[in-house]
Coordinates of C-alpha atoms and ligand atoms in Angstrom, one line a residue:
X1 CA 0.0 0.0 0.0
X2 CA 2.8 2.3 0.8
X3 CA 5.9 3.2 -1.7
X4 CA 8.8 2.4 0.1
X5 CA 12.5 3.9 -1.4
X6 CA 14.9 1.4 -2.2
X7 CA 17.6 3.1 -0.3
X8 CA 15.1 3.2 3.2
X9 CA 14.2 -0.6 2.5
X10 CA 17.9 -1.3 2.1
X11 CA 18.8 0.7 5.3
X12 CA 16.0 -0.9 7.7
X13 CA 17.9 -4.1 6.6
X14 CA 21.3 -3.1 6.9
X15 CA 20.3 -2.3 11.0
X16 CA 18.7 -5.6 11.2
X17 CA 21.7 -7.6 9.9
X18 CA 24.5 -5.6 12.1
X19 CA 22.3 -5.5 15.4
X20 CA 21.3 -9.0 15.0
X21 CA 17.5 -8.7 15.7
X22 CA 15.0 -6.7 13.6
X23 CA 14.2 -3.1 15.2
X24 CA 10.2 -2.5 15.4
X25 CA 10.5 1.2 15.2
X26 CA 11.5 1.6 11.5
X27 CA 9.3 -1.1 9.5
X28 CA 6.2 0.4 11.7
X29 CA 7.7 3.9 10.8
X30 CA 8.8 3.2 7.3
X31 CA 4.4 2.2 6.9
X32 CA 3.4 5.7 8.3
X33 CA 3.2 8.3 5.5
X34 CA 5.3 11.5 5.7
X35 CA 2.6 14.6 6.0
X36 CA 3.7 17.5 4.4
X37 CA 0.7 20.1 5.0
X38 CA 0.9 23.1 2.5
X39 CA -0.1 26.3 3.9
X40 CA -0.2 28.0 0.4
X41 CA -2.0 30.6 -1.3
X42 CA -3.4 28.8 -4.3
X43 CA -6.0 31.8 -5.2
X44 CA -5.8 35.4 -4.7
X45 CA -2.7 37.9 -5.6
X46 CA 0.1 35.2 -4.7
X47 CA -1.9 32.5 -6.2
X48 CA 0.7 31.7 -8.6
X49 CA 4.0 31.8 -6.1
X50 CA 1.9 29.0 -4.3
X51 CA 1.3 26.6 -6.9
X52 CA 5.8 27.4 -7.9
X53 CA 6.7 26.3 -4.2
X54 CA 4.5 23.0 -4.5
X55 CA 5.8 22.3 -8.2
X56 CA 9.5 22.8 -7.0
X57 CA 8.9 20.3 -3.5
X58 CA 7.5 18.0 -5.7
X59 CA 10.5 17.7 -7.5
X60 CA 12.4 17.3 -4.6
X61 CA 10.3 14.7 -3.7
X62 CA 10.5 13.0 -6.6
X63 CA 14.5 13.1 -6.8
X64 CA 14.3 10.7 -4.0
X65 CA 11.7 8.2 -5.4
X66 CA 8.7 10.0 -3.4
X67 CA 9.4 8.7 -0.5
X68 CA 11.6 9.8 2.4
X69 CA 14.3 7.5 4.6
X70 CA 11.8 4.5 3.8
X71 CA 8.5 6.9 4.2
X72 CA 5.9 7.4 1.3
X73 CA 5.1 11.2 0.8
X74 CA 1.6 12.7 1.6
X75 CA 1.2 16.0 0.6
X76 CA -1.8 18.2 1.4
X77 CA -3.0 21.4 0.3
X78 CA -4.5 23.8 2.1
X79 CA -5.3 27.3 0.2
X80 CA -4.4 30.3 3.1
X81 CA -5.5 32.9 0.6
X82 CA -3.6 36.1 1.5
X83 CA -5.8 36.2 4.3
X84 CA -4.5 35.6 8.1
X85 CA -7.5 34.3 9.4
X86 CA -7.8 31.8 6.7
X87 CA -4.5 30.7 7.7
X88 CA -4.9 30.0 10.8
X89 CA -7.5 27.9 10.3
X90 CA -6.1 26.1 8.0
X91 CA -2.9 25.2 9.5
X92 CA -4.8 24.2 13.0
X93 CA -6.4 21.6 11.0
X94 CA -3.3 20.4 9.1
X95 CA -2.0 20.2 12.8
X96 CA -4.7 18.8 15.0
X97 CA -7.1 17.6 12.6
X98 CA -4.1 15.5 9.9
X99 CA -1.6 15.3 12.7
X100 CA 0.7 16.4 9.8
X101 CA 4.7 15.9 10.6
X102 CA 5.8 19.4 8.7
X103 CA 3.9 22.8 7.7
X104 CA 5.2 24.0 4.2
X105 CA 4.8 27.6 3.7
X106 CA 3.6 30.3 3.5
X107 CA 3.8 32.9 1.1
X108 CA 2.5 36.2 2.9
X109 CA 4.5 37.6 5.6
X110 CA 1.2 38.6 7.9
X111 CA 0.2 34.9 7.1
X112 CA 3.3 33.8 8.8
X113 CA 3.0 35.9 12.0
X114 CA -0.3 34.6 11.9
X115 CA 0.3 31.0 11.8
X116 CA 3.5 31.4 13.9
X117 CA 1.9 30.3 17.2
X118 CA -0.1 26.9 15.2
X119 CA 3.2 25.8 14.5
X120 CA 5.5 26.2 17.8
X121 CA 2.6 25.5 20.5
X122 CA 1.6 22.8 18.2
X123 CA 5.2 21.6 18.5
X124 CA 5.0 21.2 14.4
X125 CA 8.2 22.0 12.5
X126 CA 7.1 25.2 10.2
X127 CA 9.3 25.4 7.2
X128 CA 9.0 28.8 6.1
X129 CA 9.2 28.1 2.0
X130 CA 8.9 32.0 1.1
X131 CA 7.4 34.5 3.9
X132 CA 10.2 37.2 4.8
X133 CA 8.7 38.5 8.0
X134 CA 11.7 39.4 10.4
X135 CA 9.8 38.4 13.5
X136 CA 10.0 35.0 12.7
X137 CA 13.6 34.8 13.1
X138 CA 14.1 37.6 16.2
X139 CA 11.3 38.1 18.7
X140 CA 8.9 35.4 17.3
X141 CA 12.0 32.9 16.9
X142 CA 10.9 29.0 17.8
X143 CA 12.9 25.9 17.6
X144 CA 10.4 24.4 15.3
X145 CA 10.3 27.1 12.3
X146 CA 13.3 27.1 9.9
X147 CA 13.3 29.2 6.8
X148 CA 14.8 28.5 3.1
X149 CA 13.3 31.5 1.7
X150 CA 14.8 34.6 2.9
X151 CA 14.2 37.5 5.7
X152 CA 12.8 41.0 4.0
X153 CA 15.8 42.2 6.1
X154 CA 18.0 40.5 4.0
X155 CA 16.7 41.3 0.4
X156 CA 16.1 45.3 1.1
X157 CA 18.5 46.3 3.5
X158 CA 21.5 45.8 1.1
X159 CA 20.0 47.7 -1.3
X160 CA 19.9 50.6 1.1
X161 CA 23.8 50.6 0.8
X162 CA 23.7 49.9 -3.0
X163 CA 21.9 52.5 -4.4
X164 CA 23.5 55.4 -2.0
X165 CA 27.3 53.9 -3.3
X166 CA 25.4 54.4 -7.0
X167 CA 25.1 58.4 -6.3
X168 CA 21.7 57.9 -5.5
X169 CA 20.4 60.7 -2.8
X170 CA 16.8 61.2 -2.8
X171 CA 14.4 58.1 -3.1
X172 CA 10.8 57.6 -3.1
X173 CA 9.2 54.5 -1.5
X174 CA 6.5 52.4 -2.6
X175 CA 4.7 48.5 -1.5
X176 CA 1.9 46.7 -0.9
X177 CA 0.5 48.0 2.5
X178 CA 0.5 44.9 4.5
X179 CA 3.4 43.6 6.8
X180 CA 5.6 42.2 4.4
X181 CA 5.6 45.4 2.0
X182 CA 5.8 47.6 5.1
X183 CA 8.8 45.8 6.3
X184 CA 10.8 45.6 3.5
X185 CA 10.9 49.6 3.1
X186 CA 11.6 49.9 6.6
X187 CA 14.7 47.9 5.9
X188 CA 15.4 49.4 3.2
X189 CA 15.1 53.0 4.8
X190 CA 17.2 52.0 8.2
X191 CA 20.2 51.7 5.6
X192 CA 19.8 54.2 3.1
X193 CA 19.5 56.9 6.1
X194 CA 22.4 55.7 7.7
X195 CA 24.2 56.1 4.6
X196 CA 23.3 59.4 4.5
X197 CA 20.4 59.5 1.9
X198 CA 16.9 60.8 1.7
X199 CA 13.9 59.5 1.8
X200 CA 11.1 61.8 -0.2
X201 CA 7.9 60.2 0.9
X202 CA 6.1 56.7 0.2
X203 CA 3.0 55.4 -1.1
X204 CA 1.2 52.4 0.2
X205 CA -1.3 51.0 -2.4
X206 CA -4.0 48.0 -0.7
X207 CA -2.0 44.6 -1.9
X208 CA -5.2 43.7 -3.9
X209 CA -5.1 47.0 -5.7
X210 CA -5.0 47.0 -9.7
X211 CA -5.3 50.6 -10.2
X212 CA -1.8 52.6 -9.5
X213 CA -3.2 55.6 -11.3
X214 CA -3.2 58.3 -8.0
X215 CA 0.1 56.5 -6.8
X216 CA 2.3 56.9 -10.0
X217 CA 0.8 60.8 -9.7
X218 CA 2.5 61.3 -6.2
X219 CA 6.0 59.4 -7.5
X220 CA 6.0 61.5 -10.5
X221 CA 5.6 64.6 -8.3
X222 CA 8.0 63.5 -5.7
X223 CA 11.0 64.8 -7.2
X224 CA 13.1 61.6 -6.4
X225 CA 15.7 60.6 -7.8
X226 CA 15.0 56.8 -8.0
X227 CA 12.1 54.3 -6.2
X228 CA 12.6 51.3 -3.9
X229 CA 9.7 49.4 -4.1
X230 CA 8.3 46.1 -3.3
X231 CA 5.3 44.3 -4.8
X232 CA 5.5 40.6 -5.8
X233 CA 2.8 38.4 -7.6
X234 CA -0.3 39.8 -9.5
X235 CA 1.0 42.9 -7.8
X236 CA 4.5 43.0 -9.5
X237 CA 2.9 42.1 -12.8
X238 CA 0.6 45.7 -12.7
X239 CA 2.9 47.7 -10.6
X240 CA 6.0 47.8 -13.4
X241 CA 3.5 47.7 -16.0
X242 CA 1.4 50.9 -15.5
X243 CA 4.9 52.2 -14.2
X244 CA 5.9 52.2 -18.0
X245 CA 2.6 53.1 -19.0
X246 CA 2.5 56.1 -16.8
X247 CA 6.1 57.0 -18.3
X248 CA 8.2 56.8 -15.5
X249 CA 10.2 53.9 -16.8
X250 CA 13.5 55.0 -17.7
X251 CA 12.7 58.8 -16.1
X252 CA 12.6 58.1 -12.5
X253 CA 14.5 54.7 -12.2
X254 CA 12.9 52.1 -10.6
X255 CA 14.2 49.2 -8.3
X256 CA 13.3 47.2 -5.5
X257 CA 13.2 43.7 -3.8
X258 CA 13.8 40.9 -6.8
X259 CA 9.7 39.6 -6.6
X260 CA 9.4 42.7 -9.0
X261 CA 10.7 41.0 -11.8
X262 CA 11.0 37.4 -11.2
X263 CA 10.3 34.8 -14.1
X264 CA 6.9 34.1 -13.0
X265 CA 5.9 37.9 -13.6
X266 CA 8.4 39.0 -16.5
X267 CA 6.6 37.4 -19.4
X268 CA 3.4 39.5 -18.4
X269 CA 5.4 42.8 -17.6
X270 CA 7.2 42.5 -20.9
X271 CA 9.3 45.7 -22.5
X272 CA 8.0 47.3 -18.9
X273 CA 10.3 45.5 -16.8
X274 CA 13.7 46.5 -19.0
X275 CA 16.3 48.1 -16.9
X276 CA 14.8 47.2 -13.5
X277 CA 17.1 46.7 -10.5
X278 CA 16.6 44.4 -7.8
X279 CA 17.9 42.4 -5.0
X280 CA 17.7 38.9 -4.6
X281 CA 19.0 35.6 -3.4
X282 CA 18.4 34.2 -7.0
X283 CA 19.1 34.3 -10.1
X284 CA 18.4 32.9 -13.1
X285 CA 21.1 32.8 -15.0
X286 CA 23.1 31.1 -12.1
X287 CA 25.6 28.7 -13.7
X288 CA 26.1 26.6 -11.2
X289 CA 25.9 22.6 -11.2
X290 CA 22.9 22.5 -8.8
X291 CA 20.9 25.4 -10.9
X292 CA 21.1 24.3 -14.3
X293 CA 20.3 20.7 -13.0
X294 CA 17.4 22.0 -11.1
X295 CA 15.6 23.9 -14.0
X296 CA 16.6 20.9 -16.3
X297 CA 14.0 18.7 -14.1
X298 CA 11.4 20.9 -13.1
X299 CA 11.0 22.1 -17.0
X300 CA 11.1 18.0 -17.8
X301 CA 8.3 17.8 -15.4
X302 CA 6.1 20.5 -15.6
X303 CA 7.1 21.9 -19.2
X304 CA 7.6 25.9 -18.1
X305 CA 10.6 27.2 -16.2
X306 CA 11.3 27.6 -12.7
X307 CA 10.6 30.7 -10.7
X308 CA 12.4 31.5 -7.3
X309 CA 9.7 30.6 -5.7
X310 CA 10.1 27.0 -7.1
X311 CA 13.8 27.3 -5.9
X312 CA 12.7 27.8 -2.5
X313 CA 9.7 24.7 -2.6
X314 CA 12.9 22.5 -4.0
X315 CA 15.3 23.9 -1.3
X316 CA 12.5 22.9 1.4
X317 CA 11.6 19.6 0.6
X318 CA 15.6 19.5 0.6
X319 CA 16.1 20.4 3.7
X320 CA 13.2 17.9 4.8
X321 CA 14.9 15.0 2.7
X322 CA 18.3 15.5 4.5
X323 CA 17.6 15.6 7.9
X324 CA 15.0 13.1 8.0
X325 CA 18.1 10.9 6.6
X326 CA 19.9 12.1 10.0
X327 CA 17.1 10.7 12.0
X328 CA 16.5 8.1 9.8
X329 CA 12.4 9.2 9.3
X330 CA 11.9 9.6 12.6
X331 CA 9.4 12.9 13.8
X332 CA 8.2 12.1 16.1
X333 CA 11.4 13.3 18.6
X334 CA 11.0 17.1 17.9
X335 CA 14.2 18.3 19.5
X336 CA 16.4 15.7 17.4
X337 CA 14.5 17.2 14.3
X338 CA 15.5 20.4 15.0
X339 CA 19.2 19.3 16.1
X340 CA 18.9 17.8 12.5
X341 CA 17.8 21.0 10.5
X342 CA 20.7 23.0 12.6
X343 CA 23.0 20.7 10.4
X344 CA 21.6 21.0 7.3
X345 CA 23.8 22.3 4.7
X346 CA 22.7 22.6 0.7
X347 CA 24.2 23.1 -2.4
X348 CA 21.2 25.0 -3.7
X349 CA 20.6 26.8 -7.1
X350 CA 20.8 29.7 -5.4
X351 CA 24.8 28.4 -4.2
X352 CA 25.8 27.0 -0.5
X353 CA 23.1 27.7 1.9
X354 CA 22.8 26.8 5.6
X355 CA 20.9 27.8 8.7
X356 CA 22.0 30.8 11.0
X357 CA 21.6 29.9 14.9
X358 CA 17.7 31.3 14.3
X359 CA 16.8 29.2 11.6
X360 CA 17.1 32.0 8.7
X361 CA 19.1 31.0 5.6
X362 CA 22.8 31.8 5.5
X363 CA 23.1 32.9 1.8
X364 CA 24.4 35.0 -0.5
X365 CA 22.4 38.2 -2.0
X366 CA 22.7 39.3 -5.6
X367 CA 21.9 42.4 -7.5
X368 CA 20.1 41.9 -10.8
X369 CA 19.3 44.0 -13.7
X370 CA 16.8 42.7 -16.4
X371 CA 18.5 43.1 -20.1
X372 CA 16.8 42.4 -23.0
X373 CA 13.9 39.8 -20.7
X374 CA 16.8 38.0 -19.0
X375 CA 17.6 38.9 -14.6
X376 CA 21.7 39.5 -15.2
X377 CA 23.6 39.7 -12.1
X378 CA 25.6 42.7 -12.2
X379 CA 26.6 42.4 -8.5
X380 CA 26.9 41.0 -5.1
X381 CA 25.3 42.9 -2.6
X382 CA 26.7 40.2 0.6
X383 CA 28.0 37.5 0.6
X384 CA 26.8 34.9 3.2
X385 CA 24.8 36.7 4.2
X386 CA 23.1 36.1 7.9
X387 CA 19.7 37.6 9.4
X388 CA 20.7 40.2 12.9
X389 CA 19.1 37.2 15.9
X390 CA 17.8 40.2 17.6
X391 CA 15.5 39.0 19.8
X392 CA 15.7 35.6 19.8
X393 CA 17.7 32.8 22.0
X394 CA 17.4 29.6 20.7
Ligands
LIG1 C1 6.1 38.5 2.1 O1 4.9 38.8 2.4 O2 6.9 38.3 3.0 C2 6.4 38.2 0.7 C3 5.4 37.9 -0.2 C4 5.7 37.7 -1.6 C5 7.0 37.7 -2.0 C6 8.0 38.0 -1.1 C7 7.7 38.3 0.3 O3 7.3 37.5 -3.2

């Protein structure tokens, strides 16, 4: 009834044979399925980024036969919306209700403070596959949520320091008004101050808004030099469109956290997105091993290229993979679970990535420029980059 990998069967015998008698705890382990409960947004603005993170887990998943140190793979989805409340619901159920071993997502930072406290009183390891929101990894810290995404800290604050080095003095800020948007231009501001630059004002459009009309009015009146701006999704896809539209593109020079332009929104965007620069812990165009191996099976499976967001749903079902080989499938022991995510290191597309001592990805952070529809890198912002553990003691 249940797959078993040839490599868990062969290891649940290679015990047997060296301990001379037959463990119970693996075979009856090896028969319970592996619950991986999706806390995604499959409708709504980040509808798309979703559906990316599931497609690139799955062919995690599938690298390793479906099925996990001698555990077949249950995945179930559960649709958060970009609404908290939703969330919350869902992931409750996934926990109480499917008893599931890991949550997988999600997507919206105020969907990850909101589902924070499911996941750690629940004792249910959260693997954060894409929400940035900074808490989770300083005051809202738990030893059972692990991210291999990114913290908005680290994909806005280095642009702070990029843009001032580029001459830039006066800046105009823009995002979707809910957490994550709100933090990523405080980052973003923190730095750019410090550095000695201005900031001219920001606008704060609703995160289902399609209608940037009255907000292009106030950048074009700002009298900045350049805008730092974050929208992602749906968003991204109208934001840099009616940008160029509106003529701004090219006038007041636009850049901002790398969801702006990712793959998933570039075809959409088209000519718009030309000349936008953005930071990011992906690219593309990476040439190493890991990347072009990585696109070569998702695009043999699904027939489309990977997004970042696909990266990140390949990088958690990684992570998952590698230390349930440590405990050899066990989940039920919580604390080894997290002493074997501290120890997980990957070659990711992305490059080498490992977990800081709060459970934020240790990686490095590039800045990319889209020439003629392709993300270049023109330049690394850090290298190895690690989230600040204010806050949080683990
Ligand atoms: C976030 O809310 O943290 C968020 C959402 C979508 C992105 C990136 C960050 O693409």
């Amino acid at each position: 009834m249940f797959k078993f990998s040839r490599r868990g069967f062969l290891a649940a015998g290679t015990v047997a044979a060296a301990g001379g008698f037959i463990p119970n705890v693996y075979p009856v382990r090896a028969a319970t399925p592996l619950k991986l409960g999706l806390v995604l947004p499959y409708s709504s603005v980040y509808a798309t980024l979703g559906e990316e993170i599931t497609r690139g887990l799955e062919v995690a998943l599938a690298e390793e036969g479906d099925a996990v140190a001698g555990r077949s793979v249950e995945l179930i989805r559960q649709d958060t919306e970009v609404n908290p409340k939703t969330a919350i619901q869902g992931a409750n159920r996934l926990v109480k209700q499917e008893g599931v071993d890991f949550l997988v997502g999600p997507v919206s930072s105020a969907v990850a403070a909101a589902i924070r406290n499911v996941a750690h009183n629940g004792r249910t390891h959260l693997i954060v596959a894409n929400a940035g929101h900074d808490g989770l990894s300083r005051d809202l810290c738990s030893p059972f949520i692990y991210r291999t995404s990114f913290s908005n800290w680290q994909v806005s604050a280095p642009m702070g320091d990029w843009m001032y080095k580029q001459g830039i003095r006066r800046v105009m800020l823009a995002a979707s008004n809910y957490a994550g948007g709100t933090l990523m231009l405080k980052h973003f501001s923190e730095r750019f101050k410090a550095a000695g630059g201005e900031i001219a004002g920001e606008v704060l459009p609703d995160l289902k808004e399609i209608q940037y009309a009255p907000f292009l009015e106030q950048i074009r009146s700002s009298g900045a030099e350049a805008v730092f701006c974050f929208f992602a999704g749906n968003a991204a896809v109208e934001f840099v469109k009616q940008y160029s539209q509106f003529g701004l593109q090219g006038q007041i020079p636009l850049y901002g956290c790398g969801f702006l332009t990712t793959s998933d929104v570039r075809p959409a965007q088209g000519e718009a997105s030309e000349g936008v620069r953005t930071t990011l812990h992906y690219a593309e165009t990476l040439e190493n091993q890991q990347n072009v191996a990585f696109r070569q099976a998702f695009e043999d499976r699904y027939g489309s290229t990977p997004s970042l967001y696909a990266v990140q749903g390949y990088d958690s079902g990684r992570a998952i993979v590698e230390a349930l080989k440590v405990t050899d499938g066990n989940t039920d022991d919580k604390n080894a679970l997290s002493r074997a995510l501290d120890g997980v290191v990957l070659d990711s597309p992305r490059g080498r990535m490992s977990f800081s001592p709060n459970h934020d990805p240790v990686q490095d952070v590039y800045v990319l420029e889209v020439k003629n529809g392709q993300n270049v890198v023109i330049d690394t912002a850090a290298k190895g980059l690690a989230t600040p553990t204010d806050g949080c003691s683990l």
